[in-house]
PDB file of N, CA and C in Angstrom:
ATOM      1  N   MET A   1       0.849  -1.169   0.000  1.00  0.00           N
ATOM      2  CA  MET A   1       0.000   0.000   0.000  1.00  0.00           C
ATOM      3  C   MET A   1       0.904   1.244   0.000  1.00  0.00           C
ATOM      4  N   PRO A   2       0.628   2.208  -0.892  1.00  0.00           N
ATOM      5  CA  PRO A   2       1.451   3.413  -0.954  1.00  0.00           C
ATOM      6  C   PRO A   2       1.370   4.243   0.329  1.00  0.00           C
ATOM      7  N   THR A   3       2.477   4.889   0.632  1.00  0.00           N
ATOM      8  CA  THR A   3       2.578   5.781   1.773  1.00  0.00           C
ATOM      9  C   THR A   3       2.497   7.220   1.272  1.00  0.00           C
ATOM     10  N   ILE A   4       1.719   8.036   1.975  1.00  0.00           N
ATOM     11  CA  ILE A   4       1.629   9.459   1.661  1.00  0.00           C
ATOM     12  C   ILE A   4       2.252  10.216   2.823  1.00  0.00           C
ATOM     13  N   THR A   5       3.280  10.979   2.519  1.00  0.00           N
ATOM     14  CA  THR A   5       3.907  11.843   3.510  1.00  0.00           C
ATOM     15  C   THR A   5       3.323  13.237   3.318  1.00  0.00           C
ATOM     16  N   ILE A   6       2.689  13.757   4.362  1.00  0.00           N
ATOM     17  CA  ILE A   6       2.109  15.094   4.320  1.00  0.00           C
ATOM     18  C   ILE A   6       3.084  16.011   5.044  1.00  0.00           C
ATOM     19  N   LEU A   7       3.599  16.995   4.337  1.00  0.00           N
ATOM     20  CA  LEU A   7       4.537  17.927   4.946  1.00  0.00           C
ATOM     21  C   LEU A   7       3.802  18.782   5.979  1.00  0.00           C
ATOM     22  N   PRO A   8       4.518  19.283   6.976  1.00  0.00           N
ATOM     23  CA  PRO A   8       3.860  20.076   8.022  1.00  0.00           C
ATOM     24  C   PRO A   8       3.081  21.272   7.461  1.00  0.00           C
ATOM     25  N   HIS A   9       1.905  21.473   8.009  1.00  0.00           N
ATOM     26  CA  HIS A   9       1.046  22.619   7.686  1.00  0.00           C
ATOM     27  C   HIS A   9       0.544  23.154   9.019  1.00  0.00           C
ATOM     28  N   PRO A  10       0.640  24.462   9.247  1.00  0.00           N
ATOM     29  CA  PRO A  10       0.318  24.996  10.578  1.00  0.00           C
ATOM     30  C   PRO A  10      -1.101  24.704  11.059  1.00  0.00           C
ATOM     31  N   GLU A  11      -2.038  24.529  10.161  1.00  0.00           N
ATOM     32  CA  GLU A  11      -3.428  24.302  10.563  1.00  0.00           C
ATOM     33  C   GLU A  11      -3.854  22.841  10.470  1.00  0.00           C
ATOM     34  N   TYR A  12      -3.525  22.166   9.400  1.00  0.00           N
ATOM     35  CA  TYR A  12      -4.064  20.830   9.147  1.00  0.00           C
ATOM     36  C   TYR A  12      -3.256  19.699   9.776  1.00  0.00           C
ATOM     37  N   CYS A  13      -1.944  19.843   9.830  1.00  0.00           N
ATOM     38  CA  CYS A  13      -1.109  18.832  10.493  1.00  0.00           C
ATOM     39  C   CYS A  13       0.242  19.473  10.815  1.00  0.00           C
ATOM     40  N   PRO A  14       0.287  20.176  11.930  1.00  0.00           N
ATOM     41  CA  PRO A  14       1.492  20.940  12.293  1.00  0.00           C
ATOM     42  C   PRO A  14       2.782  20.117  12.344  1.00  0.00           C
ATOM     43  N   GLU A  15       2.683  18.862  12.700  1.00  0.00           N
ATOM     44  CA  GLU A  15       3.868  18.011  12.799  1.00  0.00           C
ATOM     45  C   GLU A  15       4.133  17.241  11.511  1.00  0.00           C
ATOM     46  N   GLY A  16       3.251  17.395  10.519  1.00  0.00           N
ATOM     47  CA  GLY A  16       3.335  16.536   9.342  1.00  0.00           C
ATOM     48  C   GLY A  16       2.768  15.173   9.701  1.00  0.00           C
ATOM     49  N   ARG A  17       2.612  14.331   8.732  1.00  0.00           N
ATOM     50  CA  ARG A  17       2.049  13.009   9.018  1.00  0.00           C
ATOM     51  C   ARG A  17       2.372  12.067   7.869  1.00  0.00           C
ATOM     52  N   THR A  18       2.423  10.800   8.171  1.00  0.00           N
ATOM     53  CA  THR A  18       2.583   9.760   7.157  1.00  0.00           C
ATOM     54  C   THR A  18       1.412   8.808   7.300  1.00  0.00           C
ATOM     55  N   VAL A  19       0.731   8.564   6.178  1.00  0.00           N
ATOM     56  CA  VAL A  19      -0.429   7.676   6.177  1.00  0.00           C
ATOM     57  C   VAL A  19      -0.296   6.703   5.012  1.00  0.00           C
ATOM     58  N   GLN A  20      -1.088   5.657   5.051  1.00  0.00           N
ATOM     59  CA  GLN A  20      -1.141   4.710   3.934  1.00  0.00           C
ATOM     60  C   GLN A  20      -2.548   4.697   3.370  1.00  0.00           C
ATOM     61  N   ALA A  21      -2.626   4.498   2.060  1.00  0.00           N
ATOM     62  CA  ALA A  21      -3.930   4.447   1.389  1.00  0.00           C
ATOM     63  C   ALA A  21      -3.840   3.502   0.202  1.00  0.00           C
ATOM     64  N   PRO A  22      -4.912   2.791  -0.069  1.00  0.00           N
ATOM     65  CA  PRO A  22      -4.886   1.857  -1.187  1.00  0.00           C
ATOM     66  C   PRO A  22      -4.900   2.587  -2.529  1.00  0.00           C
ATOM     67  N   PRO A  23      -4.259   2.004  -3.541  1.00  0.00           N
ATOM     68  CA  PRO A  23      -4.348   2.574  -4.880  1.00  0.00           C
ATOM     69  C   PRO A  23      -5.823   2.710  -5.272  1.00  0.00           C
ATOM     70  N   GLY A  24      -6.129   3.762  -6.032  1.00  0.00           N
ATOM     71  CA  GLY A  24      -7.507   3.996  -6.446  1.00  0.00           C
ATOM     72  C   GLY A  24      -8.238   4.974  -5.550  1.00  0.00           C
ATOM     73  N   THR A  25      -7.601   5.394  -4.456  1.00  0.00           N
ATOM     74  CA  THR A  25      -8.160   6.373  -3.527  1.00  0.00           C
ATOM     75  C   THR A  25      -7.666   7.750  -3.935  1.00  0.00           C
ATOM     76  N   SER A  26      -8.500   8.773  -3.789  1.00  0.00           N
ATOM     77  CA  SER A  26      -8.009  10.126  -4.060  1.00  0.00           C
ATOM     78  C   SER A  26      -7.146  10.590  -2.892  1.00  0.00           C
ATOM     79  N   ILE A  27      -6.262  11.520  -3.153  1.00  0.00           N
ATOM     80  CA  ILE A  27      -5.441  12.086  -2.075  1.00  0.00           C
ATOM     81  C   ILE A  27      -6.355  12.689  -1.016  1.00  0.00           C
ATOM     82  N   CYS A  28      -7.397  13.382  -1.429  1.00  0.00           N
ATOM     83  CA  CYS A  28      -8.326  14.017  -0.485  1.00  0.00           C
ATOM     84  C   CYS A  28      -8.968  12.979   0.426  1.00  0.00           C
ATOM     85  N   GLU A  29      -9.483  11.905  -0.138  1.00  0.00           N
ATOM     86  CA  GLU A  29     -10.104  10.848   0.670  1.00  0.00           C
ATOM     87  C   GLU A  29      -9.106  10.261   1.659  1.00  0.00           C
ATOM     88  N   ALA A  30      -7.886  10.017   1.189  1.00  0.00           N
ATOM     89  CA  ALA A  30      -6.869   9.425   2.051  1.00  0.00           C
ATOM     90  C   ALA A  30      -6.551  10.333   3.234  1.00  0.00           C
ATOM     91  N   LEU A  31      -6.408  11.632   2.979  1.00  0.00           N
ATOM     92  CA  LEU A  31      -6.108  12.558   4.066  1.00  0.00           C
ATOM     93  C   LEU A  31      -7.271  12.637   5.044  1.00  0.00           C
ATOM     94  N   LEU A  32      -8.479  12.784   4.533  1.00  0.00           N
ATOM     95  CA  LEU A  32      -9.652  12.865   5.405  1.00  0.00           C
ATOM     96  C   LEU A  32      -9.828  11.591   6.225  1.00  0.00           C
ATOM     97  N   ASP A  33      -9.600  10.428   5.609  1.00  0.00           N
ATOM     98  CA  ASP A  33      -9.731   9.147   6.311  1.00  0.00           C
ATOM     99  C   ASP A  33      -8.750   9.026   7.480  1.00  0.00           C
ATOM    100  N   HIS A  34      -7.658   9.786   7.436  1.00  0.00           N
ATOM    101  CA  HIS A  34      -6.638   9.720   8.474  1.00  0.00           C
ATOM    102  C   HIS A  34      -6.601  10.972   9.344  1.00  0.00           C
ATOM    103  N   GLY A  35      -7.687  11.725   9.347  1.00  0.00           N
ATOM    104  CA  GLY A  35      -7.807  12.848  10.264  1.00  0.00           C
ATOM    105  C   GLY A  35      -7.142  14.140   9.839  1.00  0.00           C
ATOM    106  N   VAL A  36      -6.667  14.218   8.607  1.00  0.00           N
ATOM    107  CA  VAL A  36      -6.113  15.471   8.094  1.00  0.00           C
ATOM    108  C   VAL A  36      -7.266  16.187   7.397  1.00  0.00           C
ATOM    109  N   GLU A  37      -7.830  17.175   8.055  1.00  0.00           N
ATOM    110  CA  GLU A  37      -9.069  17.828   7.604  1.00  0.00           C
ATOM    111  C   GLU A  37      -8.829  18.877   6.524  1.00  0.00           C
ATOM    112  N   ILE A  38      -8.273  18.431   5.402  1.00  0.00           N
ATOM    113  CA  ILE A  38      -8.030  19.315   4.273  1.00  0.00           C
ATOM    114  C   ILE A  38      -9.366  19.896   3.792  1.00  0.00           C
ATOM    115  N   GLU A  39      -9.332  21.143   3.362  1.00  0.00           N
ATOM    116  CA  GLU A  39     -10.553  21.767   2.860  1.00  0.00           C
ATOM    117  C   GLU A  39     -11.029  21.053   1.595  1.00  0.00           C
ATOM    118  N   HIS A  40     -12.329  21.026   1.419  1.00  0.00           N
ATOM    119  CA  HIS A  40     -12.948  20.455   0.215  1.00  0.00           C
ATOM    120  C   HIS A  40     -14.357  21.040   0.099  1.00  0.00           C
ATOM    121  N   ALA A  41     -14.406  22.348  -0.118  1.00  0.00           N
ATOM    122  CA  ALA A  41     -15.658  23.105  -0.079  1.00  0.00           C
ATOM    123  C   ALA A  41     -16.710  22.607  -1.066  1.00  0.00           C
ATOM    124  N   CYS A  42     -16.298  22.040  -2.179  1.00  0.00           N
ATOM    125  CA  CYS A  42     -17.266  21.580  -3.185  1.00  0.00           C
ATOM    126  C   CYS A  42     -17.662  20.125  -2.977  1.00  0.00           C
ATOM    127  N   ASP A  43     -17.245  19.554  -1.870  1.00  0.00           N
ATOM    128  CA  ASP A  43     -17.541  18.152  -1.558  1.00  0.00           C
ATOM    129  C   ASP A  43     -16.921  17.192  -2.570  1.00  0.00           C
ATOM    130  N   GLN A  44     -15.727  17.546  -3.034  1.00  0.00           N
ATOM    131  CA  GLN A  44     -14.902  16.688  -3.883  1.00  0.00           C
ATOM    132  C   GLN A  44     -15.463  16.436  -5.277  1.00  0.00           C
ATOM    133  N   VAL A  45     -16.070  17.463  -5.878  1.00  0.00           N
ATOM    134  CA  VAL A  45     -16.618  17.292  -7.230  1.00  0.00           C
ATOM    135  C   VAL A  45     -15.907  18.156  -8.276  1.00  0.00           C
ATOM    136  N   CYS A  46     -14.709  18.628  -7.960  1.00  0.00           N
ATOM    137  CA  CYS A  46     -13.890  19.406  -8.894  1.00  0.00           C
ATOM    138  C   CYS A  46     -14.561  20.723  -9.283  1.00  0.00           C
ATOM    139  N   ALA A  47     -15.175  21.385  -8.290  1.00  0.00           N
ATOM    140  CA  ALA A  47     -15.854  22.653  -8.561  1.00  0.00           C
ATOM    141  C   ALA A  47     -15.218  23.823  -7.809  1.00  0.00           C
ATOM    142  N   CYS A  48     -14.099  23.579  -7.131  1.00  0.00           N
ATOM    143  CA  CYS A  48     -13.389  24.653  -6.436  1.00  0.00           C
ATOM    144  C   CYS A  48     -11.911  24.261  -6.401  1.00  0.00           C
ATOM    145  N   THR A  49     -11.112  25.003  -5.683  1.00  0.00           N
ATOM    146  CA  THR A  49      -9.688  24.660  -5.582  1.00  0.00           C
ATOM    147  C   THR A  49      -9.230  24.566  -4.131  1.00  0.00           C
ATOM    148  N   THR A  50     -10.161  24.410  -3.209  1.00  0.00           N
ATOM    149  CA  THR A  50      -9.786  24.432  -1.798  1.00  0.00           C
ATOM    150  C   THR A  50      -8.966  23.209  -1.374  1.00  0.00           C
ATOM    151  N   CYS A  51      -8.974  22.145  -2.146  1.00  0.00           N
ATOM    152  CA  CYS A  51      -8.180  20.956  -1.799  1.00  0.00           C
ATOM    153  C   CYS A  51      -6.862  20.902  -2.579  1.00  0.00           C
ATOM    154  N   HIS A  52      -6.439  22.033  -3.116  1.00  0.00           N
ATOM    155  CA  HIS A  52      -5.198  22.117  -3.886  1.00  0.00           C
ATOM    156  C   HIS A  52      -4.010  21.635  -3.052  1.00  0.00           C
ATOM    157  N   VAL A  53      -3.207  20.759  -3.642  1.00  0.00           N
ATOM    158  CA  VAL A  53      -1.966  20.305  -3.023  1.00  0.00           C
ATOM    159  C   VAL A  53      -0.849  20.377  -4.056  1.00  0.00           C
ATOM    160  N   VAL A  54       0.372  20.427  -3.565  1.00  0.00           N
ATOM    161  CA  VAL A  54       1.548  20.340  -4.430  1.00  0.00           C
ATOM    162  C   VAL A  54       2.184  18.988  -4.147  1.00  0.00           C
ATOM    163  N   VAL A  55       2.347  18.192  -5.189  1.00  0.00           N
ATOM    164  CA  VAL A  55       2.892  16.844  -5.054  1.00  0.00           C
ATOM    165  C   VAL A  55       4.410  16.934  -5.224  1.00  0.00           C
ATOM    166  N   ARG A  56       5.129  16.818  -4.119  1.00  0.00           N
ATOM    167  CA  ARG A  56       6.584  16.969  -4.125  1.00  0.00           C
ATOM    168  C   ARG A  56       7.306  15.682  -4.542  1.00  0.00           C
ATOM    169  N   LYS A  57       6.640  14.545  -4.416  1.00  0.00           N
ATOM    170  CA  LYS A  57       7.230  13.265  -4.820  1.00  0.00           C
ATOM    171  C   LYS A  57       6.097  12.353  -5.279  1.00  0.00           C
ATOM    172  N   GLY A  58       6.301  11.660  -6.398  1.00  0.00           N
ATOM    173  CA  GLY A  58       5.327  10.694  -6.882  1.00  0.00           C
ATOM    174  C   GLY A  58       4.291  11.248  -7.842  1.00  0.00           C
ATOM    175  N   PHE A  59       4.488  12.457  -8.337  1.00  0.00           N
ATOM    176  CA  PHE A  59       3.502  13.106  -9.214  1.00  0.00           C
ATOM    177  C   PHE A  59       3.129  12.230 -10.414  1.00  0.00           C
ATOM    178  N   ALA A  60       4.117  11.637 -11.048  1.00  0.00           N
ATOM    179  CA  ALA A  60       3.880  10.848 -12.263  1.00  0.00           C
ATOM    180  C   ALA A  60       3.055   9.594 -12.010  1.00  0.00           C
ATOM    181  N   SER A  61       2.978   9.140 -10.769  1.00  0.00           N
ATOM    182  CA  SER A  61       2.235   7.912 -10.464  1.00  0.00           C
ATOM    183  C   SER A  61       0.736   8.164 -10.286  1.00  0.00           C
ATOM    184  N   LEU A  62       0.336   9.427 -10.230  1.00  0.00           N
ATOM    185  CA  LEU A  62      -1.081   9.763 -10.030  1.00  0.00           C
ATOM    186  C   LEU A  62      -1.867   9.593 -11.327  1.00  0.00           C
ATOM    187  N   SER A  63      -3.183   9.533 -11.196  1.00  0.00           N
ATOM    188  CA  SER A  63      -4.039   9.478 -12.372  1.00  0.00           C
ATOM    189  C   SER A  63      -3.778  10.691 -13.251  1.00  0.00           C
ATOM    190  N   GLU A  64      -4.067  10.551 -14.527  1.00  0.00           N
ATOM    191  CA  GLU A  64      -3.870  11.654 -15.455  1.00  0.00           C
ATOM    192  C   GLU A  64      -4.856  12.783 -15.152  1.00  0.00           C
ATOM    193  N   MET A  65      -4.398  14.002 -15.296  1.00  0.00           N
ATOM    194  CA  MET A  65      -5.241  15.158 -15.031  1.00  0.00           C
ATOM    195  C   MET A  65      -6.211  15.368 -16.194  1.00  0.00           C
ATOM    196  N   GLU A  66      -7.487  15.566 -15.846  1.00  0.00           N
ATOM    197  CA  GLU A  66      -8.486  15.838 -16.876  1.00  0.00           C
ATOM    198  C   GLU A  66      -8.643  17.341 -17.066  1.00  0.00           C
ATOM    199  N   GLU A  67      -9.268  17.725 -18.152  1.00  0.00           N
ATOM    200  CA  GLU A  67      -9.393  19.130 -18.523  1.00  0.00           C
ATOM    201  C   GLU A  67     -10.092  19.967 -17.454  1.00  0.00           C
ATOM    202  N   GLY A  68     -11.123  19.428 -16.817  1.00  0.00           N
ATOM    203  CA  GLY A  68     -11.837  20.164 -15.785  1.00  0.00           C
ATOM    204  C   GLY A  68     -10.944  20.522 -14.612  1.00  0.00           C
ATOM    205  N   GLU A  69     -10.079  19.589 -14.228  1.00  0.00           N
ATOM    206  CA  GLU A  69      -9.141  19.868 -13.146  1.00  0.00           C
ATOM    207  C   GLU A  69      -8.129  20.923 -13.575  1.00  0.00           C
ATOM    208  N   GLU A  70      -7.624  20.815 -14.788  1.00  0.00           N
ATOM    209  CA  GLU A  70      -6.682  21.816 -15.298  1.00  0.00           C
ATOM    210  C   GLU A  70      -7.302  23.209 -15.258  1.00  0.00           C
ATOM    211  N   ASP A  71      -8.550  23.312 -15.679  1.00  0.00           N
ATOM    212  CA  ASP A  71      -9.241  24.604 -15.686  1.00  0.00           C
ATOM    213  C   ASP A  71      -9.391  25.159 -14.273  1.00  0.00           C
ATOM    214  N   MET A  72      -9.760  24.303 -13.318  1.00  0.00           N
ATOM    215  CA  MET A  72      -9.944  24.756 -11.939  1.00  0.00           C
ATOM    216  C   MET A  72      -8.609  25.164 -11.309  1.00  0.00           C
ATOM    217  N   LEU A  73      -7.558  24.435 -11.604  1.00  0.00           N
ATOM    218  CA  LEU A  73      -6.260  24.736 -11.004  1.00  0.00           C
ATOM    219  C   LEU A  73      -5.765  26.132 -11.366  1.00  0.00           C
ATOM    220  N   ASP A  74      -6.186  26.650 -12.507  1.00  0.00           N
ATOM    221  CA  ASP A  74      -5.800  28.009 -12.889  1.00  0.00           C
ATOM    222  C   ASP A  74      -6.225  29.033 -11.848  1.00  0.00           C
ATOM    223  N   ARG A  75      -7.191  28.685 -11.009  1.00  0.00           N
ATOM    224  CA  ARG A  75      -7.703  29.599  -9.983  1.00  0.00           C
ATOM    225  C   ARG A  75      -7.056  29.382  -8.612  1.00  0.00           C
ATOM    226  N   ALA A  76      -6.221  28.383  -8.488  1.00  0.00           N
ATOM    227  CA  ALA A  76      -5.645  28.026  -7.186  1.00  0.00           C
ATOM    228  C   ALA A  76      -4.571  29.013  -6.761  1.00  0.00           C
ATOM    229  N   TRP A  77      -4.528  29.283  -5.448  1.00  0.00           N
ATOM    230  CA  TRP A  77      -3.483  30.124  -4.883  1.00  0.00           C
ATOM    231  C   TRP A  77      -2.185  29.317  -4.839  1.00  0.00           C
ATOM    232  N   GLY A  78      -1.077  29.913  -5.263  1.00  0.00           N
ATOM    233  CA  GLY A  78       0.220  29.249  -5.158  1.00  0.00           C
ATOM    234  C   GLY A  78       0.417  28.110  -6.133  1.00  0.00           C
ATOM    235  N   LEU A  79      -0.176  28.200  -7.299  1.00  0.00           N
ATOM    236  CA  LEU A  79      -0.088  27.138  -8.305  1.00  0.00           C
ATOM    237  C   LEU A  79       1.371  26.864  -8.689  1.00  0.00           C
ATOM    238  N   GLU A  80       1.718  25.581  -8.768  1.00  0.00           N
ATOM    239  CA  GLU A  80       3.052  25.151  -9.187  1.00  0.00           C
ATOM    240  C   GLU A  80       2.903  24.083 -10.267  1.00  0.00           C
ATOM    241  N   ALA A  81       4.007  23.744 -10.904  1.00  0.00           N
ATOM    242  CA  ALA A  81       3.977  22.748 -11.981  1.00  0.00           C
ATOM    243  C   ALA A  81       3.446  21.398 -11.502  1.00  0.00           C
ATOM    244  N   ASP A  82       3.675  21.061 -10.229  1.00  0.00           N
ATOM    245  CA  ASP A  82       3.237  19.771  -9.687  1.00  0.00           C
ATOM    246  C   ASP A  82       2.008  19.911  -8.798  1.00  0.00           C
ATOM    247  N   SER A  83       1.165  20.892  -9.093  1.00  0.00           N
ATOM    248  CA  SER A  83      -0.086  21.084  -8.345  1.00  0.00           C
ATOM    249  C   SER A  83      -1.153  20.124  -8.850  1.00  0.00           C
ATOM    250  N   ARG A  84      -1.993  19.681  -7.931  1.00  0.00           N
ATOM    251  CA  ARG A  84      -3.169  18.861  -8.262  1.00  0.00           C
ATOM    252  C   ARG A  84      -4.289  19.236  -7.306  1.00  0.00           C
ATOM    253  N   LEU A  85      -5.512  18.938  -7.709  1.00  0.00           N
ATOM    254  CA  LEU A  85      -6.635  18.994  -6.787  1.00  0.00           C
ATOM    255  C   LEU A  85      -6.673  17.638  -6.102  1.00  0.00           C
ATOM    256  N   ALA A  86      -6.601  17.640  -4.786  1.00  0.00           N
ATOM    257  CA  ALA A  86      -6.526  16.378  -4.038  1.00  0.00           C
ATOM    258  C   ALA A  86      -7.744  15.499  -4.283  1.00  0.00           C
ATOM    259  N   CYS A  87      -8.884  16.110  -4.601  1.00  0.00           N
ATOM    260  CA  CYS A  87     -10.098  15.319  -4.833  1.00  0.00           C
ATOM    261  C   CYS A  87     -10.073  14.595  -6.180  1.00  0.00           C
ATOM    262  N   GLN A  88      -9.212  15.021  -7.083  1.00  0.00           N
ATOM    263  CA  GLN A  88      -9.152  14.432  -8.423  1.00  0.00           C
ATOM    264  C   GLN A  88      -7.915  13.577  -8.650  1.00  0.00           C
ATOM    265  N   ALA A  89      -6.907  13.733  -7.820  1.00  0.00           N
ATOM    266  CA  ALA A  89      -5.650  12.996  -7.969  1.00  0.00           C
ATOM    267  C   ALA A  89      -5.787  11.616  -7.333  1.00  0.00           C
ATOM    268  N   ILE A  90      -5.859  10.607  -8.172  1.00  0.00           N
ATOM    269  CA  ILE A  90      -6.040   9.234  -7.706  1.00  0.00           C
ATOM    270  C   ILE A  90      -4.673   8.570  -7.529  1.00  0.00           C
ATOM    271  N   ILE A  91      -4.494   7.988  -6.357  1.00  0.00           N
ATOM    272  CA  ILE A  91      -3.223   7.378  -5.973  1.00  0.00           C
ATOM    273  C   ILE A  91      -2.969   6.121  -6.795  1.00  0.00           C
ATOM    274  N   GLY A  92      -1.724   6.007  -7.247  1.00  0.00           N
ATOM    275  CA  GLY A  92      -1.282   4.799  -7.944  1.00  0.00           C
ATOM    276  C   GLY A  92      -0.590   3.864  -6.970  1.00  0.00           C
ATOM    277  N   ARG A  93       0.537   3.309  -7.376  1.00  0.00           N
ATOM    278  CA  ARG A  93       1.247   2.342  -6.532  1.00  0.00           C
ATOM    279  C   ARG A  93       2.516   2.903  -5.898  1.00  0.00           C
ATOM    280  N   GLU A  94       2.870   4.143  -6.212  1.00  0.00           N
ATOM    281  CA  GLU A  94       4.095   4.734  -5.660  1.00  0.00           C
ATOM    282  C   GLU A  94       3.793   5.593  -4.438  1.00  0.00           C
ATOM    283  N   ASP A  95       4.796   5.732  -3.575  1.00  0.00           N
ATOM    284  CA  ASP A  95       4.680   6.622  -2.425  1.00  0.00           C
ATOM    285  C   ASP A  95       4.611   8.072  -2.898  1.00  0.00           C
ATOM    286  N   LEU A  96       3.965   8.901  -2.100  1.00  0.00           N
ATOM    287  CA  LEU A  96       3.800  10.315  -2.422  1.00  0.00           C
ATOM    288  C   LEU A  96       4.293  11.185  -1.275  1.00  0.00           C
ATOM    289  N   THR A  97       4.696  12.384  -1.616  1.00  0.00           N
ATOM    290  CA  THR A  97       4.920  13.443  -0.641  1.00  0.00           C
ATOM    291  C   THR A  97       4.103  14.627  -1.113  1.00  0.00           C
ATOM    292  N   VAL A  98       3.217  15.135  -0.248  1.00  0.00           N
ATOM    293  CA  VAL A  98       2.362  16.250  -0.633  1.00  0.00           C
ATOM    294  C   VAL A  98       2.506  17.411   0.345  1.00  0.00           C
ATOM    295  N   GLU A  99       2.344  18.590  -0.198  1.00  0.00           N
ATOM    296  CA  GLU A  99       2.356  19.808   0.596  1.00  0.00           C
ATOM    297  C   GLU A  99       1.017  20.504   0.407  1.00  0.00           C
ATOM    298  N   ILE A 100       0.380  20.859   1.502  1.00  0.00           N
ATOM    299  CA  ILE A 100      -0.864  21.626   1.442  1.00  0.00           C
ATOM    300  C   ILE A 100      -0.455  23.093   1.498  1.00  0.00           C
ATOM    301  N   PRO A 101      -0.795  23.877   0.467  1.00  0.00           N
ATOM    302  CA  PRO A 101      -0.404  25.280   0.476  1.00  0.00           C
ATOM    303  C   PRO A 101      -0.944  26.014   1.703  1.00  0.00           C
ATOM    304  N   LYS A 102      -0.240  27.057   2.079  1.00  0.00           N
ATOM    305  CA  LYS A 102      -0.598  27.818   3.274  1.00  0.00           C
ATOM    306  C   LYS A 102      -1.967  28.470   3.140  1.00  0.00           C
ATOM    307  N   TYR A 103      -2.338  28.889   1.940  1.00  0.00           N
ATOM    308  CA  TYR A 103      -3.602  29.593   1.723  1.00  0.00           C
ATOM    309  C   TYR A 103      -4.437  28.892   0.670  1.00  0.00           C
ATOM    310  N   SER A 104      -5.732  29.153   0.699  1.00  0.00           N
ATOM    311  CA  SER A 104      -6.620  28.713  -0.371  1.00  0.00           C
ATOM    312  C   SER A 104      -7.529  29.882  -0.722  1.00  0.00           C
ATOM    313  N   ILE A 105      -8.351  29.703  -1.738  1.00  0.00           N
ATOM    314  CA  ILE A 105      -9.267  30.779  -2.132  1.00  0.00           C
ATOM    315  C   ILE A 105     -10.489  30.837  -1.239  1.00  0.00           C
ATOM    316  N   ASN A 106     -10.615  29.905  -0.313  1.00  0.00           N
ATOM    317  CA  ASN A 106     -11.772  29.870   0.565  1.00  0.00           C
ATOM    318  C   ASN A 106     -11.601  30.888   1.688  1.00  0.00           C
ATOM    319  N   HIS A 107     -12.320  31.991   1.607  1.00  0.00           N
ATOM    320  CA  HIS A 107     -12.184  33.045   2.596  1.00  0.00           C
ATOM    321  C   HIS A 107     -12.987  32.790   3.870  1.00  0.00           C
ATOM    322  N   ALA A 108     -14.001  31.948   3.790  1.00  0.00           N
ATOM    323  CA  ALA A 108     -14.855  31.681   4.950  1.00  0.00           C
ATOM    324  C   ALA A 108     -14.882  30.176   5.211  1.00  0.00           C
ATOM    325  N   LYS A 109     -14.132  29.742   6.195  1.00  0.00           N
ATOM    326  CA  LYS A 109     -14.082  28.320   6.538  1.00  0.00           C
ATOM    327  C   LYS A 109     -15.112  28.044   7.624  1.00  0.00           C
ATOM    328  N   GLU A 110     -15.763  26.920   7.493  1.00  0.00           N
ATOM    329  CA  GLU A 110     -16.695  26.498   8.530  1.00  0.00           C
ATOM    330  C   GLU A 110     -15.931  25.716   9.576  1.00  0.00           C
ATOM    331  N   LYS A 111     -16.137  26.054  10.812  1.00  0.00           N
ATOM    332  CA  LYS A 111     -15.477  25.349  11.909  1.00  0.00           C
ATOM    333  C   LYS A 111     -16.418  24.293  12.465  1.00  0.00           C
ATOM    334  N   LYS A 112     -15.849  23.129  12.822  1.00  0.00           N
ATOM    335  CA  LYS A 112     -16.635  22.090  13.475  1.00  0.00           C
ATOM    336  C   LYS A 112     -16.863  22.491  14.922  1.00  0.00           C
ATOM    337  N   VAL A 113     -18.048  22.223  15.418  1.00  0.00           N
ATOM    338  CA  VAL A 113     -18.350  22.537  16.821  1.00  0.00           C
ATOM    339  C   VAL A 113     -18.580  21.267  17.602  1.00  0.00           C
TER     340      VAL A 113
END
């Protein structure tokens, strides 16, 4: 099972984290399943960019990016060559290292009570 290394993020996982997820799972699902509460304002339907991540290792092993994701990524804060929407990036068989950008376009986050 591939390992996903999440680099430290001050809000979502200050210490960073390493999790495992089966191939065929989206990065977003894998993070949420392991308690990393990454934003996903559109409920993972590729209609926003709040789950934007930068894949620092293993980018080529992910599912191919579709046109809708490419279009949405143009709106992401801090876009890089290895950026993906976590809800659309399906894990293959290689380990990944991902970075959650410091900011997103979501100005109003809902807090759990």
